Amino acid sequence: MSFSQLTHLECGRCGADHDSERPQNLCTKCGSPLLARYDLAAVRSSLDPAEFARRSPDLWRYHELLPVRNPESVTTLGEGMTPLLPMARYGERIGLPRLLMKDEGLIPTGSFKARGAAVGVSRAAELGVKRLAMPTNGNAGAAWSLYSARAGLTATIVMPVDAPEITRRECVAAGADLHLVDGLISDAGRMVGELVAASDGRVFDASTLKEPYRIEGKKTMGIEIVEQLGWRMPDVILYPTGGGVGLIGIHKALNELRELGWISGPPPRLVAVQAEGCAPIVRAFEAGERESRFWEGSQTVAFGINVPKPIGDFLILDALAETSGTAITVSDAELLAELREVAALEGAFVCPEGAAAFAAARKLRASGWIGADEQVVVLNTGAGLKYPGTVSVDAPILAVDAHLT
């Protein structure tokens, strides 16, 4: 059996087919994101999911459902198979005793962005890309810089000056061509677009959903959750949503697993969690709209979800509709309080985006949208250590001869 069963790329909006054997960005017919498609019949006829347990504990265990053709093209730092942890004490506090956390803070580079970078960089290198460029809110740029270095590629990264400081240091350490912009990720995206357009094909645009393979790395979160639950699905999955690639990817993974016959029954209800200061998806969902509108003046301490207009907004909204899911906002005050409570009750220092998802779980349980007996998975998308400013410290300073009582 082939290492990958990739067959072609398909436009997520108009359905047009595209060649998967050369670098691709958006659909040439309608300008929408492309999705990787696989020969699932071949996978179903030749692979038993029990085989995965005998493979390496990383996301590449699912290589038939990933786009890299040659195993020698895989660029890896050991990413994947993050723990699915019971949150019993915190869950009891908010009325969800079966609450679980998928902890992506333990993955290389400290965030789930490593999944998309591993697969996206591997496939880009396999297709002959030498230099890539991307806008970022921080963590994606750090991950793509480090994986590019490992693959021998050059990376140009543009991020807002307000992005978490550690992420720019990761880019510099990896030798990336880093630029800071006094604006938002949308401003960084414009600059990257201009660079790519003027490069005569020498620079590949690796922006969120402007290349088709980042989503394939992110979808492995969904496959892992199902495998870790014994090839069962939870009732609800909450995901902090900026660009929304992880939510789209999880939905794509579940659809593929269903077509393979490895899962059955109703899908988990997907929840897109956004900050009150930047909630284009929530606004569109509540209005019943097919796409989002640009969110003016966006601002939140959960910097990773500060995306005023995600390019894959229609795919996010489709995923919510098809799973009977919902979209919800939380305030910065709510998510910061939840960050402290999760750490105090569970010893887990989550990122502010993950804290937003925990705050949303509390609110949805209080409203009755989530039942007390339901199994709920919250995605913590990064390590809290990458955002030291979210927790203020006011500890007494003791003299060297002081005594504690």
Short mmCIF file of C-alpha atoms in Angstrom, two decimals:
data_model
loop_
_atom_site.label_atom_id
_atom_site.label_comp_id
_atom_site.label_asym_id
_atom_site.label_seq_id
_atom_site.Cartn_x
_atom_site.Cartn_y
_atom_site.Cartn_z
CA MET A 1 0.00 0.00 0.00
CA SER A 2 1.21 3.51 -0.78
CA PHE A 3 2.58 5.62 2.07
CA SER A 4 -0.09 8.22 1.17
CA GLN A 5 -3.42 7.64 -0.56
CA LEU A 6 -3.68 11.28 -1.68
CA THR A 7 -5.46 11.52 -5.04
CA HIS A 8 -6.13 15.21 -5.74
CA LEU A 9 -7.15 18.57 -4.32
CA GLU A 10 -10.74 19.78 -4.33
CA CYS A 11 -12.08 23.30 -3.87
CA GLY A 12 -14.00 23.57 -0.62
CA ARG A 13 -16.54 25.90 -2.22
CA CYS A 14 -17.06 25.11 -5.93
CA GLY A 15 -15.76 21.52 -5.92
CA ALA A 16 -13.28 22.00 -8.76
CA ASP A 17 -10.43 19.48 -8.89
CA HIS A 18 -6.79 20.56 -8.78
CA ASP A 19 -3.49 18.77 -9.29
CA SER A 20 -1.91 17.71 -6.00
CA GLU A 21 1.53 17.11 -7.53
CA ARG A 22 2.59 20.72 -7.79
CA PRO A 23 2.49 23.59 -5.28
CA GLN A 24 -1.03 25.02 -5.06
CA ASN A 25 -2.64 27.89 -3.25
CA LEU A 26 -6.31 28.84 -3.68
CA CYS A 27 -8.79 27.53 -6.23
CA THR A 28 -8.05 29.02 -9.65
CA LYS A 29 -11.77 29.21 -10.42
CA CYS A 30 -13.27 30.85 -7.32
CA GLY A 31 -10.33 31.74 -5.04
CA SER A 32 -11.39 29.49 -2.15
CA PRO A 33 -9.30 27.08 -0.02
CA LEU A 34 -8.41 23.66 -1.43
CA LEU A 35 -8.90 20.40 0.47
CA ALA A 36 -6.84 17.22 0.10
CA ARG A 37 -8.77 14.14 -1.01
CA TYR A 38 -7.76 10.50 -0.60
CA ASP A 39 -8.60 7.08 -2.02
CA LEU A 40 -10.56 6.07 1.06
CA ALA A 41 -11.77 2.85 -0.58
CA ALA A 42 -8.16 1.70 -0.88
CA VAL A 43 -7.49 2.63 2.75
CA ARG A 44 -10.63 0.81 3.91
CA SER A 45 -9.82 -2.37 2.01
CA SER A 46 -6.21 -2.66 3.17
CA LEU A 47 -5.97 -1.11 6.65
CA ASP A 48 -7.48 -2.03 10.00
CA PRO A 49 -7.47 0.88 12.49
CA ALA A 50 -6.05 -1.47 15.11
CA GLU A 51 -2.80 -1.26 13.12
CA PHE A 52 -2.21 2.31 14.33
CA ALA A 53 -1.52 1.14 17.88
CA ARG A 54 1.54 -0.72 16.58
CA ARG A 55 2.99 2.38 14.93
CA SER A 56 5.07 5.25 16.29
CA PRO A 57 3.22 7.52 18.76
CA ASP A 58 3.10 10.60 16.53
CA LEU A 59 0.75 12.00 13.91
CA TRP A 60 2.59 10.21 11.08
CA ARG A 61 1.01 6.95 12.26
CA TYR A 62 -1.89 8.07 10.03
CA HIS A 63 0.32 8.49 6.96
CA GLU A 64 -2.16 6.91 4.53
CA LEU A 65 -4.51 9.81 5.33
CA LEU A 66 -1.77 12.45 5.03
CA PRO A 67 -0.42 14.01 1.81
CA VAL A 68 3.30 13.23 1.95
CA ARG A 69 4.13 10.63 -0.73
CA ASN A 70 7.59 9.52 0.36
CA PRO A 71 8.44 8.63 3.97
CA GLU A 72 11.88 10.15 3.39
CA SER A 73 10.18 13.51 2.83
CA VAL A 74 8.69 13.59 6.34
CA THR A 75 9.97 16.48 8.46
CA THR A 76 9.26 15.73 12.10
CA LEU A 77 10.12 16.76 15.64
CA GLY A 78 7.98 14.01 17.16
CA GLU A 79 4.68 15.91 16.98
CA GLY A 80 1.33 14.32 17.79
CA MET A 81 -0.33 11.89 20.22
CA THR A 82 -0.84 14.53 22.88
CA PRO A 83 -2.67 13.32 25.99
CA LEU A 84 -6.44 13.33 26.44
CA LEU A 85 -6.62 14.17 30.13
CA PRO A 86 -9.58 13.81 32.52
CA MET A 87 -10.35 17.13 34.21
CA ALA A 88 -12.30 15.62 37.08
CA ARG A 89 -11.95 18.31 39.76
CA TYR A 90 -12.53 21.24 37.43
CA GLY A 91 -15.26 19.31 35.60
CA GLU A 92 -17.13 18.73 38.85
CA ARG A 93 -16.84 22.44 39.62
CA ILE A 94 -18.59 23.43 36.38
CA GLY A 95 -21.00 20.49 36.22
CA LEU A 96 -19.20 18.37 33.60
CA PRO A 97 -17.77 15.32 35.39
CA ARG A 98 -16.79 13.66 32.08
CA LEU A 99 -14.75 16.64 30.86
CA LEU A 100 -11.51 15.91 28.99
CA MET A 101 -8.69 18.16 27.77
CA LYS A 102 -6.68 17.50 24.63
CA ASP A 103 -3.44 19.17 25.67
CA GLU A 104 -1.58 20.56 22.67
CA GLY A 105 0.74 22.55 24.92
CA LEU A 106 2.99 19.49 25.12
CA ILE A 107 3.69 19.32 21.39
CA PRO A 108 6.97 20.60 19.81
CA THR A 109 7.12 24.44 19.64
CA GLY A 110 4.54 24.57 22.46
CA SER A 111 1.39 24.82 20.36
CA PHE A 112 -0.84 22.80 18.05
CA LYS A 113 0.58 24.84 15.14
CA ALA A 114 3.38 22.25 15.00
CA ARG A 115 0.92 19.78 13.47
CA GLY A 116 0.15 22.00 10.50
CA ALA A 117 3.79 23.01 10.14
CA ALA A 118 5.04 19.42 10.14
CA VAL A 119 2.73 18.34 7.33
CA GLY A 120 2.74 21.62 5.41
CA VAL A 121 6.52 21.97 5.41
CA SER A 122 7.03 18.28 4.58
CA ARG A 123 4.77 18.49 1.55
CA ALA A 124 6.15 21.86 0.43
CA ALA A 125 9.70 20.50 0.50
CA GLU A 126 8.57 17.35 -1.32
CA LEU A 127 7.07 19.51 -4.08
CA GLY A 128 10.27 21.52 -4.48
CA VAL A 129 9.47 24.70 -2.54
CA LYS A 130 12.64 26.47 -1.37
CA ARG A 131 11.26 29.60 0.32
CA LEU A 132 7.90 30.16 1.97
CA ALA A 133 6.26 33.21 3.53
CA MET A 134 3.36 33.65 5.90
CA PRO A 135 1.58 36.12 8.20
CA THR A 136 1.04 34.92 11.76
CA ASN A 137 -0.28 35.85 15.18
CA GLY A 138 2.87 34.25 16.58
CA ASN A 139 2.70 30.53 17.20
CA ALA A 140 2.23 29.46 13.58
CA GLY A 141 5.19 31.58 12.51
CA ALA A 142 7.34 30.04 15.22
CA ALA A 143 6.33 26.52 14.23
CA TRP A 144 6.79 27.04 10.48
CA SER A 145 10.17 28.70 11.10
CA LEU A 146 11.46 25.78 13.13
CA TYR A 147 10.11 23.08 10.82
CA SER A 148 11.40 24.98 7.78
CA ALA A 149 14.84 25.03 9.37
CA ARG A 150 14.65 21.29 9.94
CA ALA A 151 13.65 20.74 6.30
CA GLY A 152 16.30 23.12 4.94
CA LEU A 153 13.81 25.73 3.68
CA THR A 154 13.91 29.51 4.08
CA ALA A 155 10.98 31.15 5.88
CA THR A 156 9.82 34.78 5.79
CA ILE A 157 7.52 35.52 8.72
CA VAL A 158 5.45 38.67 9.30
CA MET A 159 3.70 39.09 12.65
CA PRO A 160 2.03 41.91 14.60
CA VAL A 161 4.37 43.66 17.00
CA ASP A 162 1.94 42.77 19.82
CA ALA A 163 2.30 39.01 19.23
CA PRO A 164 3.73 36.96 22.12
CA GLU A 165 7.41 37.87 22.44
CA ILE A 166 8.61 34.27 22.77
CA THR A 167 7.30 33.47 19.29
CA ARG A 168 9.50 36.09 17.64
CA ARG A 169 12.49 34.69 19.53
CA GLU A 170 11.66 31.21 18.20
CA CYS A 171 11.62 32.63 14.65
CA VAL A 172 14.98 34.34 15.13
CA ALA A 173 16.52 31.25 16.71
CA ALA A 174 15.42 29.24 13.67
CA GLY A 175 17.06 31.73 11.30
CA ALA A 176 13.81 32.96 9.79
CA ASP A 177 13.47 36.28 7.98
CA LEU A 178 11.26 37.95 10.60
CA HIS A 179 9.35 41.22 10.19
CA LEU A 180 7.10 42.92 12.76
CA VAL A 181 4.16 45.08 11.71
CA ASP A 182 2.40 47.72 13.79
CA GLY A 183 -1.01 46.30 12.99
CA LEU A 184 -3.06 43.11 12.78
CA ILE A 185 -2.55 39.75 11.09
CA SER A 186 -4.65 41.05 8.20
CA ASP A 187 -2.03 43.77 7.62
CA ALA A 188 0.72 41.16 7.77
CA GLY A 189 -1.23 39.09 5.24
CA ARG A 190 -1.36 41.96 2.79
CA MET A 191 2.42 42.37 2.99
CA VAL A 192 3.01 38.66 2.43
CA GLY A 193 0.64 38.70 -0.53
CA GLU A 194 2.58 41.56 -2.13
CA LEU A 195 5.89 39.74 -1.59
CA VAL A 196 4.58 36.52 -3.14
CA ALA A 197 3.03 38.34 -6.11
CA ALA A 198 6.31 40.11 -6.87
CA SER A 199 8.46 36.99 -6.48
CA ASP A 200 7.71 35.37 -9.85
CA GLY A 201 7.09 32.04 -8.16
CA ARG A 202 10.21 32.06 -6.00
CA VAL A 203 8.25 32.54 -2.75
CA PHE A 204 5.42 30.18 -1.80
CA ASP A 205 2.47 31.60 0.14
CA ALA A 206 1.98 29.43 3.24
CA SER A 207 -0.74 31.62 4.77
CA THR A 208 -3.58 29.95 6.67
CA LEU A 209 -5.70 27.93 4.21
CA LYS A 210 -3.90 29.51 1.24
CA GLU A 211 -1.99 26.24 1.06
CA PRO A 212 -3.91 22.96 1.39
CA TYR A 213 -1.80 20.86 3.72
CA ARG A 214 -1.72 22.70 7.06
CA ILE A 215 -5.28 21.48 7.60
CA GLU A 216 -4.13 17.88 7.11
CA GLY A 217 -1.76 18.16 10.05
CA LYS A 218 -4.45 19.77 12.19
CA LYS A 219 -7.03 17.09 11.34
CA THR A 220 -4.92 14.53 13.19
CA MET A 221 -6.22 16.04 16.45
CA GLY A 222 -9.62 14.65 15.50
CA ILE A 223 -8.26 11.22 14.56
CA GLU A 224 -6.29 11.04 17.82
CA ILE A 225 -9.31 11.95 19.96
CA VAL A 226 -11.33 9.15 18.39
CA GLU A 227 -8.50 6.62 18.66
CA GLN A 228 -7.82 7.59 22.28
CA LEU A 229 -11.51 7.03 23.09
CA GLY A 230 -11.41 3.52 21.63
CA TRP A 231 -12.76 4.57 18.21
CA ARG A 232 -15.69 6.35 19.79
CA MET A 233 -16.65 10.00 19.50
CA PRO A 234 -17.30 12.42 22.36
CA ASP A 235 -20.55 14.36 22.52
CA VAL A 236 -19.03 17.85 22.23
CA ILE A 237 -15.69 19.31 21.13
CA LEU A 238 -14.87 22.94 21.98
CA TYR A 239 -12.25 24.68 19.89
CA PRO A 240 -10.83 28.23 20.24
CA THR A 241 -11.41 29.68 16.80
CA GLY A 242 -9.34 32.28 14.98
CA GLY A 243 -8.50 31.07 11.49
CA GLY A 244 -10.41 27.93 12.41
CA VAL A 245 -8.11 25.45 10.65
CA GLY A 246 -8.19 23.03 13.57
CA LEU A 247 -11.98 23.01 13.73
CA ILE A 248 -12.24 22.52 9.97
CA GLY A 249 -9.60 19.80 10.18
CA ILE A 250 -11.33 17.93 13.01
CA HIS A 251 -14.59 18.02 11.04
CA LYS A 252 -12.79 16.76 7.92
CA ALA A 253 -11.16 13.94 9.89
CA LEU A 254 -14.46 12.78 11.35
CA ASN A 255 -16.06 12.75 7.90
CA GLU A 256 -13.17 10.67 6.53
CA LEU A 257 -13.34 8.22 9.45
CA ARG A 258 -17.07 7.84 8.93
CA GLU A 259 -16.60 7.12 5.23
CA LEU A 260 -13.96 4.55 6.16
CA GLY A 261 -16.51 2.85 8.41
CA TRP A 262 -14.32 3.23 11.50
CA ILE A 263 -16.88 5.33 13.41
CA SER A 264 -20.66 5.57 13.39
CA GLY A 265 -23.42 7.47 15.10
CA PRO A 266 -24.03 11.20 15.46
CA PRO A 267 -20.94 13.42 15.22
CA PRO A 268 -19.68 15.48 18.15
CA ARG A 269 -21.33 18.90 18.29
CA LEU A 270 -18.53 21.31 17.37
CA VAL A 271 -18.25 24.63 19.21
CA ALA A 272 -16.37 27.63 17.82
CA VAL A 273 -15.15 29.73 20.76
CA GLN A 274 -14.22 33.36 20.16
CA ALA A 275 -13.34 36.39 22.26
CA GLU A 276 -15.86 39.20 22.66
CA GLY A 277 -13.30 41.56 21.16
CA CYS A 278 -13.01 39.55 17.93
CA ALA A 279 -16.01 37.39 17.07
CA PRO A 280 -16.72 37.40 13.31
CA ILE A 281 -17.74 33.73 13.29
CA VAL A 282 -20.14 34.12 16.23
CA ARG A 283 -21.75 37.15 14.59
CA ALA A 284 -22.18 35.29 11.29
CA PHE A 285 -23.49 32.16 13.01
CA GLU A 286 -26.07 34.07 15.03
CA ALA A 287 -27.22 35.92 11.92
CA GLY A 288 -27.47 32.71 9.88
CA GLU A 289 -24.96 34.03 7.36
CA ARG A 290 -22.85 31.90 5.03
CA GLU A 291 -19.71 34.00 5.50
CA SER A 292 -18.30 36.36 8.11
CA ARG A 293 -17.67 40.09 7.86
CA PHE A 294 -14.43 41.82 8.84
CA TRP A 295 -14.39 42.60 12.58
CA GLU A 296 -13.29 46.19 13.02
CA GLY A 297 -11.02 47.10 15.92
CA SER A 298 -10.41 43.51 17.00
CA GLN A 299 -8.61 43.07 20.31
CA THR A 300 -8.18 40.27 22.86
CA VAL A 301 -5.54 38.89 25.20
CA ALA A 302 -6.11 35.53 23.50
CA PHE A 303 -3.91 36.66 20.63
CA GLY A 304 -4.14 33.42 18.67
CA ILE A 305 -7.86 33.95 18.02
CA ASN A 306 -7.54 37.61 17.07
CA VAL A 307 -8.42 37.01 13.39
CA PRO A 308 -10.84 39.65 12.04
CA LYS A 309 -11.83 37.75 8.87
CA PRO A 310 -10.85 34.08 8.49
CA ILE A 311 -10.49 32.98 4.88
CA GLY A 312 -12.12 29.65 5.67
CA ASP A 313 -15.13 31.18 7.43
CA PHE A 314 -17.65 29.33 5.26
CA LEU A 315 -15.97 26.01 6.08
CA ILE A 316 -16.14 26.79 9.81
CA LEU A 317 -19.83 27.69 9.57
CA ASP A 318 -20.52 24.54 7.52
CA ALA A 319 -18.86 22.41 10.21
CA LEU A 320 -21.02 23.99 12.91
CA ALA A 321 -24.21 23.51 10.89
CA GLU A 322 -23.45 19.92 9.90
CA THR A 323 -22.76 18.86 13.50
CA SER A 324 -25.59 20.83 15.18
CA GLY A 325 -22.88 22.85 16.86
CA THR A 326 -22.75 26.44 18.01
CA ALA A 327 -20.53 29.53 18.31
CA ILE A 328 -20.03 31.45 21.54
CA THR A 329 -18.03 34.39 22.87
CA VAL A 330 -16.26 34.84 26.18
CA SER A 331 -14.79 38.01 27.61
CA ASP A 332 -11.11 38.49 28.34
CA ALA A 333 -11.98 38.73 32.04
CA GLU A 334 -13.80 35.39 31.87
CA LEU A 335 -11.01 33.55 30.10
CA LEU A 336 -8.30 34.94 32.37
CA ALA A 337 -10.29 33.86 35.43
CA GLU A 338 -10.76 30.41 33.92
CA LEU A 339 -7.03 30.15 33.19
CA ARG A 340 -6.31 30.60 36.89
CA GLU A 341 -9.03 28.19 38.00
CA VAL A 342 -7.95 25.40 35.63
CA ALA A 343 -4.37 25.74 36.87
CA ALA A 344 -5.39 25.82 40.54
CA LEU A 345 -7.72 22.81 40.30
CA GLU A 346 -5.88 20.66 37.75
CA GLY A 347 -2.26 21.84 37.71
CA ALA A 348 -2.57 22.63 33.99
CA PHE A 349 -1.25 26.03 32.89
CA VAL A 350 -3.23 26.45 29.67
CA CYS A 351 -2.88 29.16 27.05
CA PRO A 352 -5.44 32.00 26.95
CA GLU A 353 -7.07 30.49 23.86
CA GLY A 354 -7.51 27.19 25.67
CA ALA A 355 -8.83 29.07 28.70
CA ALA A 356 -11.44 30.66 26.43
CA ALA A 357 -12.66 27.18 25.50
CA PHE A 358 -12.91 26.20 29.18
CA ALA A 359 -14.87 29.38 29.91
CA ALA A 360 -17.20 28.50 27.03
CA ALA A 361 -17.73 24.99 28.43
CA ARG A 362 -18.77 26.53 31.75
CA LYS A 363 -21.22 28.90 30.04
CA LEU A 364 -22.74 26.22 27.80
CA ARG A 365 -23.22 23.89 30.76
CA ALA A 366 -24.88 26.68 32.75
CA SER A 367 -27.26 27.39 29.86
CA GLY A 368 -28.13 23.70 29.45
CA TRP A 369 -26.75 23.46 25.90
CA ILE A 370 -24.31 20.83 27.23
CA GLY A 371 -25.82 18.17 29.48
CA ALA A 372 -24.26 17.04 32.75
CA ASP A 373 -23.77 13.47 31.52
CA GLU A 374 -22.15 14.36 28.21
CA GLN A 375 -18.54 13.63 27.34
CA VAL A 376 -16.88 16.91 26.42
CA VAL A 377 -13.42 17.55 24.95
CA VAL A 378 -11.79 20.97 25.27
CA LEU A 379 -8.83 21.75 23.01
CA ASN A 380 -6.02 23.52 24.85
CA THR A 381 -4.08 24.71 21.83
CA GLY A 382 -0.84 25.76 23.50
CA ALA A 383 1.33 26.03 26.57
CA GLY A 384 0.52 28.77 29.06
CA LEU A 385 4.27 29.31 29.47
CA LYS A 386 4.27 31.08 26.09
CA TYR A 387 2.03 33.82 27.55
CA PRO A 388 3.67 34.75 30.88
CA GLY A 389 1.93 38.12 30.97
CA THR A 390 -1.50 36.55 31.47
CA VAL A 391 -0.76 35.91 35.14
CA SER A 392 0.31 38.81 37.34
CA VAL A 393 2.56 38.09 40.33
CA ASP A 394 2.43 40.07 43.55
CA ALA A 395 4.50 37.97 45.94
CA PRO A 396 6.24 39.37 49.04
CA ILE A 397 10.01 39.73 48.90
CA LEU A 398 11.63 38.35 52.06
CA ALA A 399 14.83 39.43 53.74
CA VAL A 400 17.53 36.75 53.79
CA ASP A 401 17.04 36.29 57.55
CA ALA A 402 13.24 36.12 57.42
CA HIS A 403 11.23 33.16 58.74
CA LEU A 404 7.96 31.72 57.43
CA THR A 405 5.07 31.08 59.81
#
